[in-house]
Structure formats: C-alpha cells, structure tokens
XYZ file of C-alpha atoms in Angstrom:
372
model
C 134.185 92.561 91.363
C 135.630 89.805 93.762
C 134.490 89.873 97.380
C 137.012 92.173 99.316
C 136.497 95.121 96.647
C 132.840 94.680 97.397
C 133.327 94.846 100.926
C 135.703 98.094 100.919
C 133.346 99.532 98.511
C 130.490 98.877 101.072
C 132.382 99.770 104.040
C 133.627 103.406 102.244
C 130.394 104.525 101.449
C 128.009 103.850 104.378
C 126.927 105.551 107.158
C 129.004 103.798 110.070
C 127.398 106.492 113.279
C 124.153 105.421 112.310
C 124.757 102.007 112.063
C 126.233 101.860 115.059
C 123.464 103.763 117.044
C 120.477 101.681 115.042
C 122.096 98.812 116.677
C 122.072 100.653 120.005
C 118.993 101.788 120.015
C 117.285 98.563 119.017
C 119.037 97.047 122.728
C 118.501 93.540 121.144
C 122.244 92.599 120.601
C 123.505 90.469 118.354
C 120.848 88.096 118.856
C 118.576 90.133 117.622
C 120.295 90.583 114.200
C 121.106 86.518 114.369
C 117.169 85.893 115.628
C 116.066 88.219 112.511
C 117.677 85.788 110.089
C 120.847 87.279 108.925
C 123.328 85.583 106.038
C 125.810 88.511 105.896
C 127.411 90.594 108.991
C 126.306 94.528 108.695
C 129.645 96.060 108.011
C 129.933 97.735 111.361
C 131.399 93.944 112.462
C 133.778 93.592 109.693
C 137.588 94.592 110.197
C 139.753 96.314 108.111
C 141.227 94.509 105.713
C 144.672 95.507 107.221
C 143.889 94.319 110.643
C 142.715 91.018 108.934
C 146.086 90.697 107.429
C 148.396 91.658 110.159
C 146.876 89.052 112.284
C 149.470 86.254 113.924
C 148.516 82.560 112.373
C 147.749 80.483 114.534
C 150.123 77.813 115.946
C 149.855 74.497 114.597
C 152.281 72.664 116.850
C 150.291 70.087 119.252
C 151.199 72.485 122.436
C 148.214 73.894 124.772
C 148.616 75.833 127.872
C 149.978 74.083 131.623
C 147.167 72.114 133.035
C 147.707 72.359 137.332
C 146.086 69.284 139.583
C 145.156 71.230 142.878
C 143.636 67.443 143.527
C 146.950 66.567 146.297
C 147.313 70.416 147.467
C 146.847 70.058 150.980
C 147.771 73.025 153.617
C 149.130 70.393 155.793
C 151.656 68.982 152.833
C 154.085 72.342 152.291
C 156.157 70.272 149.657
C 152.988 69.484 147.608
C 152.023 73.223 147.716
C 155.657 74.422 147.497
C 155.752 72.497 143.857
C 151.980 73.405 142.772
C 153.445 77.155 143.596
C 155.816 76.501 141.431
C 154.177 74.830 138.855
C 151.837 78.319 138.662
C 155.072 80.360 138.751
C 156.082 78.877 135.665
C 153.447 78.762 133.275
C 152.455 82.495 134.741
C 155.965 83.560 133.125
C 155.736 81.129 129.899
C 152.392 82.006 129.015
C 150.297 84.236 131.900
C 147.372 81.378 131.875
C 146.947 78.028 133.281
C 143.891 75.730 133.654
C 143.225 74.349 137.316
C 141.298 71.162 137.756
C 139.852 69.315 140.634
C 139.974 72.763 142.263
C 137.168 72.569 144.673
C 134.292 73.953 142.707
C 132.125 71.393 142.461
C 131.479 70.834 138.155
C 127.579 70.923 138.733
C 127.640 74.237 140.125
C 129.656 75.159 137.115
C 127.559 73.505 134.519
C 124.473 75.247 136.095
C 126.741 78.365 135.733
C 127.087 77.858 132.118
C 123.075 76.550 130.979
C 121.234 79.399 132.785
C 123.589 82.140 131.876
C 122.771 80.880 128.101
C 119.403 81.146 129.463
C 119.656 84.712 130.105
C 121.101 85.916 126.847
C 118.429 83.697 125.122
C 115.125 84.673 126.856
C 112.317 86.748 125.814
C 113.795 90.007 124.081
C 111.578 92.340 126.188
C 112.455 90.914 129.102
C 116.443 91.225 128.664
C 115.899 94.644 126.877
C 115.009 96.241 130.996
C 118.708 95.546 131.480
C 120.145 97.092 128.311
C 122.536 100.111 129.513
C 126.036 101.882 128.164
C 125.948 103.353 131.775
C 129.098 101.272 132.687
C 130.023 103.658 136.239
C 127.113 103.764 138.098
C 124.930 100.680 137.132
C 125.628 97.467 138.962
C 123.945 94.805 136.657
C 123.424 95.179 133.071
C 123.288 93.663 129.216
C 125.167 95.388 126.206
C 127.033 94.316 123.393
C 130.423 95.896 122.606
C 131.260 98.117 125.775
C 133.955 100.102 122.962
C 130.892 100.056 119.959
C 131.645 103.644 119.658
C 135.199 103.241 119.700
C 136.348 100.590 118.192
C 137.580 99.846 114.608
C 134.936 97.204 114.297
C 132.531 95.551 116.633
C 133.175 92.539 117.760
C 130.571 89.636 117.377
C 129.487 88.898 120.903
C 126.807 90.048 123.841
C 127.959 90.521 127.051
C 125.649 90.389 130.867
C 128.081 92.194 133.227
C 127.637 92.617 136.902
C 129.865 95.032 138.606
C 131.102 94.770 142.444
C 133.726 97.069 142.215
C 132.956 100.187 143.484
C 129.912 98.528 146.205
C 132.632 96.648 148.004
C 131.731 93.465 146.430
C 127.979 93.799 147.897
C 125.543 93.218 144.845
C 121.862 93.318 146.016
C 120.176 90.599 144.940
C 116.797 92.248 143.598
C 119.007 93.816 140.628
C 119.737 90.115 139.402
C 117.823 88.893 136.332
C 115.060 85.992 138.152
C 116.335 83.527 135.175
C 120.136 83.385 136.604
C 119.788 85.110 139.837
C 119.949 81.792 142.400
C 123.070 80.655 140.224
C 125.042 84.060 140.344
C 124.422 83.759 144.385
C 125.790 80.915 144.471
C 128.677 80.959 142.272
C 130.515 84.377 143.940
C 131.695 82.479 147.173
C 133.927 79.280 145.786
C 135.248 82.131 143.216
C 136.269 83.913 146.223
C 137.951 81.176 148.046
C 139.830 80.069 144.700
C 140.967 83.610 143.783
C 142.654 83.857 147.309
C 143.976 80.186 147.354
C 145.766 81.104 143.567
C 146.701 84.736 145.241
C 148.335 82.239 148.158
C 150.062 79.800 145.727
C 151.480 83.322 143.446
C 152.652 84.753 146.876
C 154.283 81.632 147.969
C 155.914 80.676 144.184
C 157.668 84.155 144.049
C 159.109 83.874 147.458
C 156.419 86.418 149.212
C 154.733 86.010 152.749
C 151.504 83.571 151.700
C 148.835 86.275 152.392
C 150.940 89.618 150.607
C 148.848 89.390 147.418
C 145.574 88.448 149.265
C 145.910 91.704 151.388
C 147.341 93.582 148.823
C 143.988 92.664 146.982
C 141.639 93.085 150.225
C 140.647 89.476 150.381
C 139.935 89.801 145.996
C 136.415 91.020 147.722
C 135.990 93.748 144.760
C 134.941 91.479 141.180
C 132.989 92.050 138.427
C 131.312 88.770 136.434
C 131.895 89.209 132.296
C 129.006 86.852 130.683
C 130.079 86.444 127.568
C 127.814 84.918 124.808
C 129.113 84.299 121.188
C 126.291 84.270 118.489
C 126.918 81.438 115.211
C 128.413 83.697 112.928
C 127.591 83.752 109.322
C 131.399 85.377 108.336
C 133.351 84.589 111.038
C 136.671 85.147 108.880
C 135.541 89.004 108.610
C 135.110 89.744 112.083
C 136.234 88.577 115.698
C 134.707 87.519 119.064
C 136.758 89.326 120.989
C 139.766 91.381 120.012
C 142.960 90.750 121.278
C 143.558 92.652 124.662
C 145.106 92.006 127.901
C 142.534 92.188 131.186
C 143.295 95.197 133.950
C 142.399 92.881 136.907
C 144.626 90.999 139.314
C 143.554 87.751 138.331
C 140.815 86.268 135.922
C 138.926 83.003 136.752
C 137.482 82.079 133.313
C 134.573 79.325 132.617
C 134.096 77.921 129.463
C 131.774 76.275 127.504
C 132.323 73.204 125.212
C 132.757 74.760 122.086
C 136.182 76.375 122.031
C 137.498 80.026 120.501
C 139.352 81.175 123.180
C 143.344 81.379 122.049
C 145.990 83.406 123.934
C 149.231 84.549 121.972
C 151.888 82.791 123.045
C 155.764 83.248 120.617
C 153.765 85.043 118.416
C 151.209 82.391 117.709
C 147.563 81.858 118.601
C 147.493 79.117 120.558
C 143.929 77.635 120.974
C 142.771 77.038 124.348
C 141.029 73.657 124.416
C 138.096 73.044 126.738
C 138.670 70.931 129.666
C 135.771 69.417 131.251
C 135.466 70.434 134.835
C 138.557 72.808 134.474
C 139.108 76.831 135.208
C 141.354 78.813 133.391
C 143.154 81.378 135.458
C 144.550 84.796 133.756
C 147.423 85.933 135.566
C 147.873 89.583 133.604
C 150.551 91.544 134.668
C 151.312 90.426 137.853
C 153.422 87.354 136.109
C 152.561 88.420 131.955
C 150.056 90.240 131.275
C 149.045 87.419 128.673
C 147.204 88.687 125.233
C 144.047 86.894 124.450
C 141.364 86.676 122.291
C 138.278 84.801 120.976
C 137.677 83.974 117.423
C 134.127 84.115 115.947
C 133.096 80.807 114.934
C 130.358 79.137 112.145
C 129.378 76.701 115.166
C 126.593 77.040 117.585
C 126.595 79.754 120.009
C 129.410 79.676 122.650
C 129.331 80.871 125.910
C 131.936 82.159 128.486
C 131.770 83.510 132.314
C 134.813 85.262 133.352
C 135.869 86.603 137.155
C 137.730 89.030 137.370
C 139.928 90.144 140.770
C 139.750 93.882 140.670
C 141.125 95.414 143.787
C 139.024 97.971 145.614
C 137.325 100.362 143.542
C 138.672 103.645 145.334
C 141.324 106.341 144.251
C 142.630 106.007 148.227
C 143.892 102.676 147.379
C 146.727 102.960 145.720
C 148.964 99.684 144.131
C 152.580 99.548 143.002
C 155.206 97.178 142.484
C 155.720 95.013 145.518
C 158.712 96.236 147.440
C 160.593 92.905 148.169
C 160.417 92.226 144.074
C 162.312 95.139 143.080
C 165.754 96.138 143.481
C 168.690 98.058 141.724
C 169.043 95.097 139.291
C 165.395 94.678 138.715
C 163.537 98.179 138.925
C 160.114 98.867 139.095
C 158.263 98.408 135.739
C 154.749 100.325 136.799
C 154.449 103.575 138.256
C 151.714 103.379 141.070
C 148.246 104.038 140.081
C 144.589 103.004 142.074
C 142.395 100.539 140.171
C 139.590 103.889 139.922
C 142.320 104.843 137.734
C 142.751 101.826 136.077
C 139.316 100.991 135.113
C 138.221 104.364 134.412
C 141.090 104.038 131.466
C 140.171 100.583 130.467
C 136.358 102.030 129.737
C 137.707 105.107 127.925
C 139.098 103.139 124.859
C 138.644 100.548 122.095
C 139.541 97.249 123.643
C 142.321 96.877 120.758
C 143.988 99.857 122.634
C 144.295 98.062 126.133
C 147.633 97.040 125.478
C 149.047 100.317 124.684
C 146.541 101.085 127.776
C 148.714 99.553 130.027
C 152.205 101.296 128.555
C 150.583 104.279 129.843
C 151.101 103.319 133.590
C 154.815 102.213 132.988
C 157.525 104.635 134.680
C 159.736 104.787 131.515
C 156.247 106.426 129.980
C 156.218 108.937 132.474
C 159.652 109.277 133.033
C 159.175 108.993 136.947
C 157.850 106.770 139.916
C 154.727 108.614 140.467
C-alpha cells in the first residue's frame, strides 16, 4: 500500500470529533504533541488530498515583495513623503504587502519582541495551560491553537497567544498579561500605534485623501488585537500547513517576523515567499488597496515565530464603515456594502479560516444586491 492510500485509509476510518476535542482538552498545543516526541502528524493536521493538489506552486522567479525606506520621510520634506506615498500606493495595488525599514521602531525592542514571546509559548506547560481558552468574545488575553479546530478541514500546525483590544477600547490591563512577556507587550503597543497611523497618513495622502481621513476613519487605529504566532518543527510538513491561505479583516496588519521564513503571499497566482529582512516590518494592506491572500507553510526547520498587529477599528455595531465617499463615483461604484467591524469580526470567528475569502464576498453589494 503506498503512503497516500494509507493515509486516506487512516483518515476514513477514525474518529475525527474526538481527536479534535482530546487535543482540546489536553490545552497543551502543539507543543505538547511535538514535546511528547512525535514522528508522524495525528491525522486531524493532514489535508485532503484534493486541497494538497489544488494548491498554486510556488513562484520560482527571483521577485519578492516592494521593500519602502521610511529612513528620508520627513514631515517637513512633502516631496519625499509625496513619493514614499506613492511608493505604498503601488505595491498596495500590485501585491497588498510591503516591508518598511528604518521605520522608527527601534530593532532591539523588536528582537526582545520576538525571544520572550518564544519564551511564552515555550515555558512550563502548567503555567501556559491558566491561559488556555476557545472563549474568543469576552476574554482579553489568551493561548489556543487553531481558533477554527472545530471548523476547519484540517488543523493547521501552529499555537497562537492572542490579546484582544477590540472591544475595551484598546485598554488591556496589565495584570491579565503572562509575567514572562508582560514588560515587552507594554512596551511594544505604542511605536505600533504611531506606525499604524503614519502608514494610515502615507495611504490617505497616496490616494489623493485629506492626510488624517483613514486615521479618523480608524479612531486613531486605537482598537488592535496582537496574533503571537508560534510554528512547531514539523515532522510532515508536506501534509499539512502553518497557516491556511486567508485574507485578514483588519484595516492594516503590522507583521514581525522571525529569521526562519514561511510566510508567502499569492501574488499572479504564485506563492511568492516572503524573505526575512532584518530590522524590517511587513505591512498588510487587505482590502483597503487588495485584500492580499497569505499564508504560512509548515516547515522541517526549527520552530518559527511570528507577532502580527492588527488595525481593527472600534469594536462597536454604532460604528459603522463604508467605502470612502471621495473614492467612488458613477465610473467606479462602491464595491462593499457598509457593515461595523462587530459585524466583521463576529463573521471572521464563525468560520474555518479557508472560508475568509468567500467571508469577505459576503459584505460586497453585488452579494446583496443593494448598498445596505
């Protein structure tokens, strides 16, 4: 019997619910089936053999995603920051990410980002179990793995430490923070803040928009969310995946990564990996530009690690976003029907993360059939 008949024998005659809730119940993670010496996944991480196959390849042209210099942007200089605006325009259409450097964040802080949020996902199992939750609404700070297990297809190989600031007006009291990462978190939230809105200011300016429309529009990006994403060595990384393709529900994403690579965004129907660059931030434009389809492959290597920001507008059904007035006309209508980012988020959490694509068809008018 060669391998895949084994595996679609395996996979058609086990129990997949109680797999999935073993898992669950144990609140260990994937580390805990990596620290308990694993050489095979358990078939609740292994695709279907269809999804395996209808995969893109990945791109093996030399090409990586625009690189921006915000070292000469200078509110004083309004050429320099007219052509950095444009610059961001550009690769927001062509590919909906971009990687800043020499932004302002000062590469220690983001280093110490990095090592103790590895230290987190790697301390004593007891310890990290207190923060092990599938309450995703009214919890602030918390540890799972897969927020879609019960969803998806197939899990995806990866823990996740979230903490949520949407819906506490981007207050997060400090006591809820795990001691191990807690100073680091404090200090990190600020110069996210003060990039978001500068990138909101350069979008604003680049599409011919008063400087502060998408910073107001966005309440000063003072509603976030952290995603700590940590990606365990994989024993059959060809079976599974990191993180399935999806596109994020935020404004903007400000993503940190570690050294070790995974990350690839689709980009004329290629993956196209996105390489590392020391000291640099990659910024996720989503559908305000592209909404830009991403994913991370599950790798053989040592474990990789990944903290992403997300811009999330005010957690409220009062708050309602559409499509900016002075963008649309009778030659380029709306695409979106309005919607609040309760509504949003509330759909994001109420399906498989393969199904956030099609999630976002749902708020389009031609859906509907009207501009509610």
């Amino acid at each position: 019997m060669d391998t895949q008949n084994a595996i679609n024998e395996t996979q058609s005659s086990y129990d997949r619910i109680s797999e999935l809730k073993a898992f669950d119940e144990g609140k260990l993670g994937v580390k805990g089936l990596v620290d308990a010496g694993i050489k095979k996944i358990p078939n609740m991480f292994i695709r279907p053999l269809e999804d395996r196959l209808k995969c893109f390849g990945t791109s093996s042209e030399n090409i990586s995603v625009p690189i921006i210099d915000f070292a000469y942007l200078n509110d004083e200089n309004n050429d320099q920051t007219a052509k950095i605006a444009k610059e961001i325009i550009m690769a927001s259409k062509e590919w909906g990410f971009f990687q800043v450097i020499n932004h302002g964040v000062p590469e220690e802080l983001l280093e110490k980002m990095i090592d103790q949020c590895q230290m987190f996902h790697e301390q004593d199992a007891e310890t990290k179990k207190k923060f092990y939750t599938r309450d995703f609404q009214s919890k602030t700070v918390y540890f799972f793995s897969n927020h879609d297990l019960y969803k998806s297809k197939a899990a995806c190989w990866r823990d996740t430490f979230y903490i949520n600031a949407r819906h506490t007006s981007g207050e997060v009291d400090p006591k809820e923070l795990p001691p191990i990462c807690k100073d680091v978190i404090l200090e990190y939230i600020n110069p996210m803040h003060k990039l978001g809105d500068r990138v909101l200011m350069l979008i604003s300016i680049g599409l011919g928009l008063e400087p502060k429309c998408l910073g107001n529009m966005a309440k000063g990006t003072k509603s976030w969310s952290i995603a700590n994403n940590y990606y365990l060595a994989c024993p059959e990384p060809e079976l599974t995946m990191g993180t399935d393709a999806h596109v994020d529900t935020s404004f903007i994403t400000i993503l940190l990564q570690d050294s070790i690579g995974g990350l690839q965004v689709l980009h004329e129907n290629k993956w196209v990996n996105i390489e590392p660059v020391t000291g640099g931030l990659i910024m996720i434009t989503n559908d305000m530009i592209k909404g830009a389809c991403h994913r991370v492959i599950a790798k053989s290597a040592r474990p990789r690690l990944s903290v992403a920001f997300f811009f999330s507008g005010v957690f409220s059904s009062e708050k309602i976003y559409g499509p900016i007035k002075e963008l649309t006309s009778e030659d380029n209508p709306p695409i979106y029907r309005k919607f609040s980012t309760e509504e949003i988020i509330k759909s994001f959490f109420s399906k498989s993360l393969e199904e956030v694509g099609d999630n976002l068809d749902y708020f389009k008018l031609k859906y509907h059939g009207d501009g509610n």
